[in-house]
Amino acid sequence: MRRSYCELALFVRLHARINRKQIPLAVNFQCGVVVFGDQRTGRIRQMMKEQQKTVFATMVEKNYAEFIKTHQLTPEQAATLKDLIAKKMSAGADIGMELMGGDLTAEQRADLMKQAKASGDAVTEELKQFLGDSYAAYETYEKSIPDRMAIDAFKPQLPEGAQLSADQEQQLLQALSSERQGFKFTTDFNDQNDFSGDLTSKFTEDNMNRFFQEQDQLNQKYLSRAQTILSADQYTAYQKSLKSQQDMMKMGMKMAVSMFGTKK
């Protein structure tokens, strides 16, 4: 499940109308999807895949627009890049669905994780071949995606007349990326390349609670840096936005532990 743990603060929630009710069917850990609800029927699986495809396409279009512009990709090159990124996301999502099978043994789950790694690695090689010398810049840009998404979620909450300047936005992006990438978690649910171990041993209540405590420490680092960049009104809005994002992350983590993990 490529990136099944990564960037838990940043969720894409897919919805489908079933029996006249709008119920959440999935929570997206940036790329790999953890599925909730009755997803065993072919109808619902297909519905989820269609929604995932739409959501992934929207995410890629928005999150990689600056990279495409900066590197002056042609429309054809941009389309190829977006297709490869979406392909990488979809591979993780498909494995995520399989991992939700209640009757899977630890060995079967481990095999699926290996498949996920192999699928992700294969698309990575395609990206390297396609981008050539620009791949290193792409990799650096990709690591900043969670922070770009967090800022995008924050900007609409700013009061009228207090929008971020381009310089502020760039400073905030650099600050958040620096703090997040430099922070060391005991159990790193943000590690995009960790395919070791079994899900049940990783998604435990102890690990989850420790992760929450450490995430709170990271949040304080975010706030300290943001306070030096933002105005008072902007900072107040950022505090509220950060809390909202973390509340969503915690909800998703608790769901994941209830589905995958144990009580220890």
mmCIF file with all atom_site columns, N, CA and C in Angstrom, residues 159-204:
data_model
loop_
_atom_site.group_PDB
_atom_site.id
_atom_site.type_symbol
_atom_site.label_atom_id
_atom_site.label_alt_id
_atom_site.label_comp_id
_atom_site.label_asym_id
_atom_site.label_entity_id
_atom_site.label_seq_id
_atom_site.pdbx_PDB_ins_code
_atom_site.Cartn_x
_atom_site.Cartn_y
_atom_site.Cartn_z
_atom_site.occupancy
_atom_site.B_iso_or_equiv
_atom_site.pdbx_formal_charge
_atom_site.auth_seq_id
_atom_site.auth_comp_id
_atom_site.auth_asym_id
_atom_site.auth_atom_id
_atom_site.pdbx_PDB_model_num
ATOM 1   N N  . PRO A 1 159 ? -9.274  35.936 7.526  1.00 0.00 ? 159 PRO A N  1
ATOM 2   C CA . PRO A 1 159 ? -10.301 36.985 7.490  1.00 0.00 ? 159 PRO A CA 1
ATOM 3   C C  . PRO A 1 159 ? -10.112 37.887 6.273  1.00 0.00 ? 159 PRO A C  1
ATOM 4   N N  . GLU A 1 160 ? -11.164 38.575 5.904  1.00 0.00 ? 160 GLU A N  1
ATOM 5   C CA . GLU A 1 160 ? -11.117 39.473 4.752  1.00 0.00 ? 160 GLU A CA 1
ATOM 6   C C  . GLU A 1 160 ? -10.060 40.556 4.969  1.00 0.00 ? 160 GLU A C  1
ATOM 7   N N  . GLY A 1 161 ? -9.256  40.753 3.943  1.00 0.00 ? 161 GLY A N  1
ATOM 8   C CA . GLY A 1 161 ? -8.215  41.765 4.028  1.00 0.00 ? 161 GLY A CA 1
ATOM 9   C C  . GLY A 1 161 ? -6.934  41.284 4.684  1.00 0.00 ? 161 GLY A C  1
ATOM 10  N N  . ALA A 1 162 ? -6.880  39.996 5.021  1.00 0.00 ? 162 ALA A N  1
ATOM 11  C CA . ALA A 1 162 ? -5.687  39.468 5.702  1.00 0.00 ? 162 ALA A CA 1
ATOM 12  C C  . ALA A 1 162 ? -5.088  38.289 4.940  1.00 0.00 ? 162 ALA A C  1
ATOM 13  N N  . GLN A 1 163 ? -5.214  38.310 3.627  1.00 0.00 ? 163 GLN A N  1
ATOM 14  C CA . GLN A 1 163 ? -4.684  37.213 2.821  1.00 0.00 ? 163 GLN A CA 1
ATOM 15  C C  . GLN A 1 163 ? -3.150  37.189 2.866  1.00 0.00 ? 163 GLN A C  1
ATOM 16  N N  . LEU A 1 164 ? -2.592  36.008 2.656  1.00 0.00 ? 164 LEU A N  1
ATOM 17  C CA . LEU A 1 164 ? -1.141  35.868 2.656  1.00 0.00 ? 164 LEU A CA 1
ATOM 18  C C  . LEU A 1 164 ? -0.531  36.534 1.435  1.00 0.00 ? 164 LEU A C  1
ATOM 19  N N  . SER A 1 165 ? 0.591   37.185 1.638  1.00 0.00 ? 165 SER A N  1
ATOM 20  C CA . SER A 1 165 ? 1.365   37.665 0.501  1.00 0.00 ? 165 SER A CA 1
ATOM 21  C C  . SER A 1 165 ? 2.133   36.481 -0.073 1.00 0.00 ? 165 SER A C  1
ATOM 22  N N  . ALA A 1 166 ? 2.633   36.623 -1.278 1.00 0.00 ? 166 ALA A N  1
ATOM 23  C CA . ALA A 1 166 ? 3.413   35.547 -1.894 1.00 0.00 ? 166 ALA A CA 1
ATOM 24  C C  . ALA A 1 166 ? 4.645   35.225 -1.047 1.00 0.00 ? 166 ALA A C  1
ATOM 25  N N  . ASP A 1 167 ? 5.255   36.262 -0.498 1.00 0.00 ? 167 ASP A N  1
ATOM 26  C CA . ASP A 1 167 ? 6.448   36.065 0.331  1.00 0.00 ? 167 ASP A CA 1
ATOM 27  C C  . ASP A 1 167 ? 6.103   35.318 1.619  1.00 0.00 ? 167 ASP A C  1
ATOM 28  N N  . GLN A 1 168 ? 4.995   35.693 2.245  1.00 0.00 ? 168 GLN A N  1
ATOM 29  C CA . GLN A 1 168 ? 4.564   35.000 3.465  1.00 0.00 ? 168 GLN A CA 1
ATOM 30  C C  . GLN A 1 168 ? 4.287   33.528 3.178  1.00 0.00 ? 168 GLN A C  1
ATOM 31  N N  . GLU A 1 169 ? 3.595   33.264 2.086  1.00 0.00 ? 169 GLU A N  1
ATOM 32  C CA . GLU A 1 169 ? 3.246   31.880 1.757  1.00 0.00 ? 169 GLU A CA 1
ATOM 33  C C  . GLU A 1 169 ? 4.499   31.041 1.541  1.00 0.00 ? 169 GLU A C  1
ATOM 34  N N  . GLN A 1 170 ? 5.479   31.602 0.858  1.00 0.00 ? 170 GLN A N  1
ATOM 35  C CA . GLN A 1 170 ? 6.721   30.876 0.616  1.00 0.00 ? 170 GLN A CA 1
ATOM 36  C C  . GLN A 1 170 ? 7.487   30.646 1.921  1.00 0.00 ? 170 GLN A C  1
ATOM 37  N N  . GLN A 1 171 ? 7.538   31.657 2.774  1.00 0.00 ? 171 GLN A N  1
ATOM 38  C CA . GLN A 1 171 ? 8.210   31.501 4.065  1.00 0.00 ? 171 GLN A CA 1
ATOM 39  C C  . GLN A 1 171 ? 7.523   30.438 4.920  1.00 0.00 ? 171 GLN A C  1
ATOM 40  N N  . LEU A 1 172 ? 6.197   30.463 4.935  1.00 0.00 ? 172 LEU A N  1
ATOM 41  C CA . LEU A 1 172 ? 5.449   29.496 5.738  1.00 0.00 ? 172 LEU A CA 1
ATOM 42  C C  . LEU A 1 172 ? 5.657   28.088 5.199  1.00 0.00 ? 172 LEU A C  1
ATOM 43  N N  . LEU A 1 173 ? 5.655   27.935 3.886  1.00 0.00 ? 173 LEU A N  1
ATOM 44  C CA . LEU A 1 173 ? 5.898   26.624 3.280  1.00 0.00 ? 173 LEU A CA 1
ATOM 45  C C  . LEU A 1 173 ? 7.269   26.088 3.680  1.00 0.00 ? 173 LEU A C  1
ATOM 46  N N  . GLN A 1 174 ? 8.274   26.926 3.592  1.00 0.00 ? 174 GLN A N  1
ATOM 47  C CA . GLN A 1 174 ? 9.631   26.500 3.949  1.00 0.00 ? 174 GLN A CA 1
ATOM 48  C C  . GLN A 1 174 ? 9.722   26.143 5.429  1.00 0.00 ? 174 GLN A C  1
ATOM 49  N N  . ALA A 1 175 ? 9.062   26.926 6.281  1.00 0.00 ? 175 ALA A N  1
ATOM 50  C CA . ALA A 1 175 ? 9.105   26.675 7.721  1.00 0.00 ? 175 ALA A CA 1
ATOM 51  C C  . ALA A 1 175 ? 8.428   25.351 8.071  1.00 0.00 ? 175 ALA A C  1
ATOM 52  N N  . LEU A 1 176 ? 7.226   25.119 7.535  1.00 0.00 ? 176 LEU A N  1
ATOM 53  C CA . LEU A 1 176 ? 6.509   23.883 7.839  1.00 0.00 ? 176 LEU A CA 1
ATOM 54  C C  . LEU A 1 176 ? 7.250   22.669 7.310  1.00 0.00 ? 176 LEU A C  1
ATOM 55  N N  . SER A 1 177 ? 7.762   22.759 6.099  1.00 0.00 ? 177 SER A N  1
ATOM 56  C CA . SER A 1 177 ? 8.489   21.634 5.515  1.00 0.00 ? 177 SER A CA 1
ATOM 57  C C  . SER A 1 177 ? 9.739   21.311 6.326  1.00 0.00 ? 177 SER A C  1
ATOM 58  N N  . SER A 1 178 ? 10.454  22.352 6.740  1.00 0.00 ? 178 SER A N  1
ATOM 59  C CA . SER A 1 178 ? 11.675  22.160 7.520  1.00 0.00 ? 178 SER A CA 1
ATOM 60  C C  . SER A 1 178 ? 11.379  21.477 8.849  1.00 0.00 ? 178 SER A C  1
ATOM 61  N N  . GLU A 1 179 ? 10.351  21.941 9.547  1.00 0.00 ? 179 GLU A N  1
ATOM 62  C CA . GLU A 1 179 ? 10.022  21.364 10.849 1.00 0.00 ? 179 GLU A CA 1
ATOM 63  C C  . GLU A 1 179 ? 9.520   19.922 10.710 1.00 0.00 ? 179 GLU A C  1
ATOM 64  N N  . ARG A 1 180 ? 8.651   19.685 9.736  1.00 0.00 ? 180 ARG A N  1
ATOM 65  C CA . ARG A 1 180 ? 8.072   18.341 9.587  1.00 0.00 ? 180 ARG A CA 1
ATOM 66  C C  . ARG A 1 180 ? 9.119   17.327 9.155  1.00 0.00 ? 180 ARG A C  1
ATOM 67  N N  . GLN A 1 181 ? 9.936   17.696 8.186  1.00 0.00 ? 181 GLN A N  1
ATOM 68  C CA . GLN A 1 181 ? 10.928  16.749 7.679  1.00 0.00 ? 181 GLN A CA 1
ATOM 69  C C  . GLN A 1 181 ? 12.060  16.513 8.674  1.00 0.00 ? 181 GLN A C  1
ATOM 70  N N  . GLY A 1 182 ? 12.250  17.457 9.597  1.00 0.00 ? 182 GLY A N  1
ATOM 71  C CA . GLY A 1 182 ? 13.304  17.297 10.591 1.00 0.00 ? 182 GLY A CA 1
ATOM 72  C C  . GLY A 1 182 ? 12.857  16.646 11.885 1.00 0.00 ? 182 GLY A C  1
ATOM 73  N N  . PHE A 1 183 ? 11.544  16.431 12.030 1.00 0.00 ? 183 PHE A N  1
ATOM 74  C CA . PHE A 1 183 ? 11.018  15.870 13.273 1.00 0.00 ? 183 PHE A CA 1
ATOM 75  C C  . PHE A 1 183 ? 11.103  14.346 13.242 1.00 0.00 ? 183 PHE A C  1
ATOM 76  N N  . LYS A 1 184 ? 11.515  13.747 14.353 1.00 0.00 ? 184 LYS A N  1
ATOM 77  C CA . LYS A 1 184 ? 11.661  12.288 14.437 1.00 0.00 ? 184 LYS A CA 1
ATOM 78  C C  . LYS A 1 184 ? 10.571  11.707 15.337 1.00 0.00 ? 184 LYS A C  1
ATOM 79  N N  . PHE A 1 185 ? 9.698   10.923 14.742 1.00 0.00 ? 185 PHE A N  1
ATOM 80  C CA . PHE A 1 185 ? 8.646   10.247 15.491 1.00 0.00 ? 185 PHE A CA 1
ATOM 81  C C  . PHE A 1 185 ? 9.145   8.887  15.976 1.00 0.00 ? 185 PHE A C  1
ATOM 82  N N  . THR A 1 186 ? 8.644   8.455  17.127 1.00 0.00 ? 186 THR A N  1
ATOM 83  C CA . THR A 1 186 ? 8.976   7.124  17.632 1.00 0.00 ? 186 THR A CA 1
ATOM 84  C C  . THR A 1 186 ? 8.416   6.060  16.697 1.00 0.00 ? 186 THR A C  1
ATOM 85  N N  . THR A 1 187 ? 7.139   6.156  16.398 1.00 0.00 ? 187 THR A N  1
ATOM 86  C CA . THR A 1 187 ? 6.499   5.327  15.376 1.00 0.00 ? 187 THR A CA 1
ATOM 87  C C  . THR A 1 187 ? 6.053   6.278  14.292 1.00 0.00 ? 187 THR A C  1
ATOM 88  N N  . ASP A 1 188 ? 6.752   6.222  13.175 1.00 0.00 ? 188 ASP A N  1
ATOM 89  C CA . ASP A 1 188 ? 6.571   7.261  12.175 1.00 0.00 ? 188 ASP A CA 1
ATOM 90  C C  . ASP A 1 188 ? 5.490   6.884  11.169 1.00 0.00 ? 188 ASP A C  1
ATOM 91  N N  . PHE A 1 189 ? 4.268   7.303  11.439 1.00 0.00 ? 189 PHE A N  1
ATOM 92  C CA . PHE A 1 189 ? 3.176   7.084  10.497 1.00 0.00 ? 189 PHE A CA 1
ATOM 93  C C  . PHE A 1 189 ? 3.312   7.992  9.277  1.00 0.00 ? 189 PHE A C  1
ATOM 94  N N  . ASN A 1 190 ? 4.266   8.908  9.314  1.00 0.00 ? 190 ASN A N  1
ATOM 95  C CA . ASN A 1 190 ? 4.509   9.799  8.181  1.00 0.00 ? 190 ASN A CA 1
ATOM 96  C C  . ASN A 1 190 ? 5.543   9.252  7.215  1.00 0.00 ? 190 ASN A C  1
ATOM 97  N N  . ASP A 1 191 ? 6.178   8.129  7.578  1.00 0.00 ? 191 ASP A N  1
ATOM 98  C CA . ASP A 1 191 ? 7.221   7.569  6.722  1.00 0.00 ? 191 ASP A CA 1
ATOM 99  C C  . ASP A 1 191 ? 6.599   6.994  5.461  1.00 0.00 ? 191 ASP A C  1
ATOM 100 N N  . GLN A 1 192 ? 6.885   7.586  4.325  1.00 0.00 ? 192 GLN A N  1
ATOM 101 C CA . GLN A 1 192 ? 6.273   7.195  3.071  1.00 0.00 ? 192 GLN A CA 1
ATOM 102 C C  . GLN A 1 192 ? 6.827   5.885  2.524  1.00 0.00 ? 192 GLN A C  1
ATOM 103 N N  . ASN A 1 193 ? 7.938   5.436  3.050  1.00 0.00 ? 193 ASN A N  1
ATOM 104 C CA . ASN A 1 193 ? 8.590   4.256  2.483  1.00 0.00 ? 193 ASN A CA 1
ATOM 105 C C  . ASN A 1 193 ? 8.722   3.105  3.469  1.00 0.00 ? 193 ASN A C  1
ATOM 106 N N  . ASP A 1 194 ? 7.951   3.141  4.541  1.00 0.00 ? 194 ASP A N  1
ATOM 107 C CA . ASP A 1 194 ? 8.028   2.081  5.540  1.00 0.00 ? 194 ASP A CA 1
ATOM 108 C C  . ASP A 1 194 ? 7.011   0.988  5.223  1.00 0.00 ? 194 ASP A C  1
ATOM 109 N N  . PHE A 1 195 ? 7.509   -0.122 4.701  1.00 0.00 ? 195 PHE A N  1
ATOM 110 C CA . PHE A 1 195 ? 6.646   -1.255 4.403  1.00 0.00 ? 195 PHE A CA 1
ATOM 111 C C  . PHE A 1 195 ? 6.987   -2.452 5.297  1.00 0.00 ? 195 PHE A C  1
ATOM 112 N N  . SER A 1 196 ? 7.675   -2.187 6.375  1.00 0.00 ? 196 SER A N  1
ATOM 113 C CA . SER A 1 196 ? 8.101   -3.254 7.273  1.00 0.00 ? 196 SER A CA 1
ATOM 114 C C  . SER A 1 196 ? 7.021   -3.558 8.293  1.00 0.00 ? 196 SER A C  1
ATOM 115 N N  . GLY A 1 197 ? 7.055   -4.777 8.803  1.00 0.00 ? 197 GLY A N  1
ATOM 116 C CA . GLY A 1 197 ? 6.148   -5.152 9.877  1.00 0.00 ? 197 GLY A CA 1
ATOM 117 C C  . GLY A 1 197 ? 4.730   -5.387 9.411  1.00 0.00 ? 197 GLY A C  1
ATOM 118 N N  . ASP A 1 198 ? 3.902   -5.811 10.344 1.00 0.00 ? 198 ASP A N  1
ATOM 119 C CA . ASP A 1 198 ? 2.499   -6.081 10.060 1.00 0.00 ? 198 ASP A CA 1
ATOM 120 C C  . ASP A 1 198 ? 1.664   -4.905 10.536 1.00 0.00 ? 198 ASP A C  1
ATOM 121 N N  . LEU A 1 199 ? 0.558   -4.667 9.848  1.00 0.00 ? 199 LEU A N  1
ATOM 122 C CA . LEU A 1 199 ? -0.290  -3.534 10.207 1.00 0.00 ? 199 LEU A CA 1
ATOM 123 C C  . LEU A 1 199 ? -0.776  -3.608 11.648 1.00 0.00 ? 199 LEU A C  1
ATOM 124 N N  . THR A 1 200 ? -1.090  -4.815 12.110 1.00 0.00 ? 200 THR A N  1
ATOM 125 C CA . THR A 1 200 ? -1.621  -4.948 13.475 1.00 0.00 ? 200 THR A CA 1
ATOM 126 C C  . THR A 1 200 ? -0.590  -4.549 14.520 1.00 0.00 ? 200 THR A C  1
ATOM 127 N N  . SER A 1 201 ? 0.688   -4.738 14.219 1.00 0.00 ? 201 SER A N  1
ATOM 128 C CA . SER A 1 201 ? 1.722   -4.363 15.178 1.00 0.00 ? 201 SER A CA 1
ATOM 129 C C  . SER A 1 201 ? 2.057   -2.879 15.107 1.00 0.00 ? 201 SER A C  1
ATOM 130 N N  . LYS A 1 202 ? 1.692   -2.245 14.025 1.00 0.00 ? 202 LYS A N  1
ATOM 131 C CA . LYS A 1 202 ? 1.955   -0.814 13.888 1.00 0.00 ? 202 LYS A CA 1
ATOM 132 C C  . LYS A 1 202 ? 0.781   0.017  14.384 1.00 0.00 ? 202 LYS A C  1
ATOM 133 N N  . PHE A 1 203 ? -0.435  -0.375 14.012 1.00 0.00 ? 203 PHE A N  1
ATOM 134 C CA . PHE A 1 203 ? -1.622  0.386  14.389 1.00 0.00 ? 203 PHE A CA 1
ATOM 135 C C  . PHE A 1 203 ? -2.141  -0.081 15.743 1.00 0.00 ? 203 PHE A C  1
ATOM 136 N N  . THR A 1 204 ? -1.414  0.259  16.797 1.00 0.00 ? 204 THR A N  1
ATOM 137 C CA . THR A 1 204 ? -1.853  -0.069 18.152 1.00 0.00 ? 204 THR A CA 1
ATOM 138 C C  . THR A 1 204 ? -2.257  1.214  18.864 1.00 0.00 ? 204 THR A C  1
#
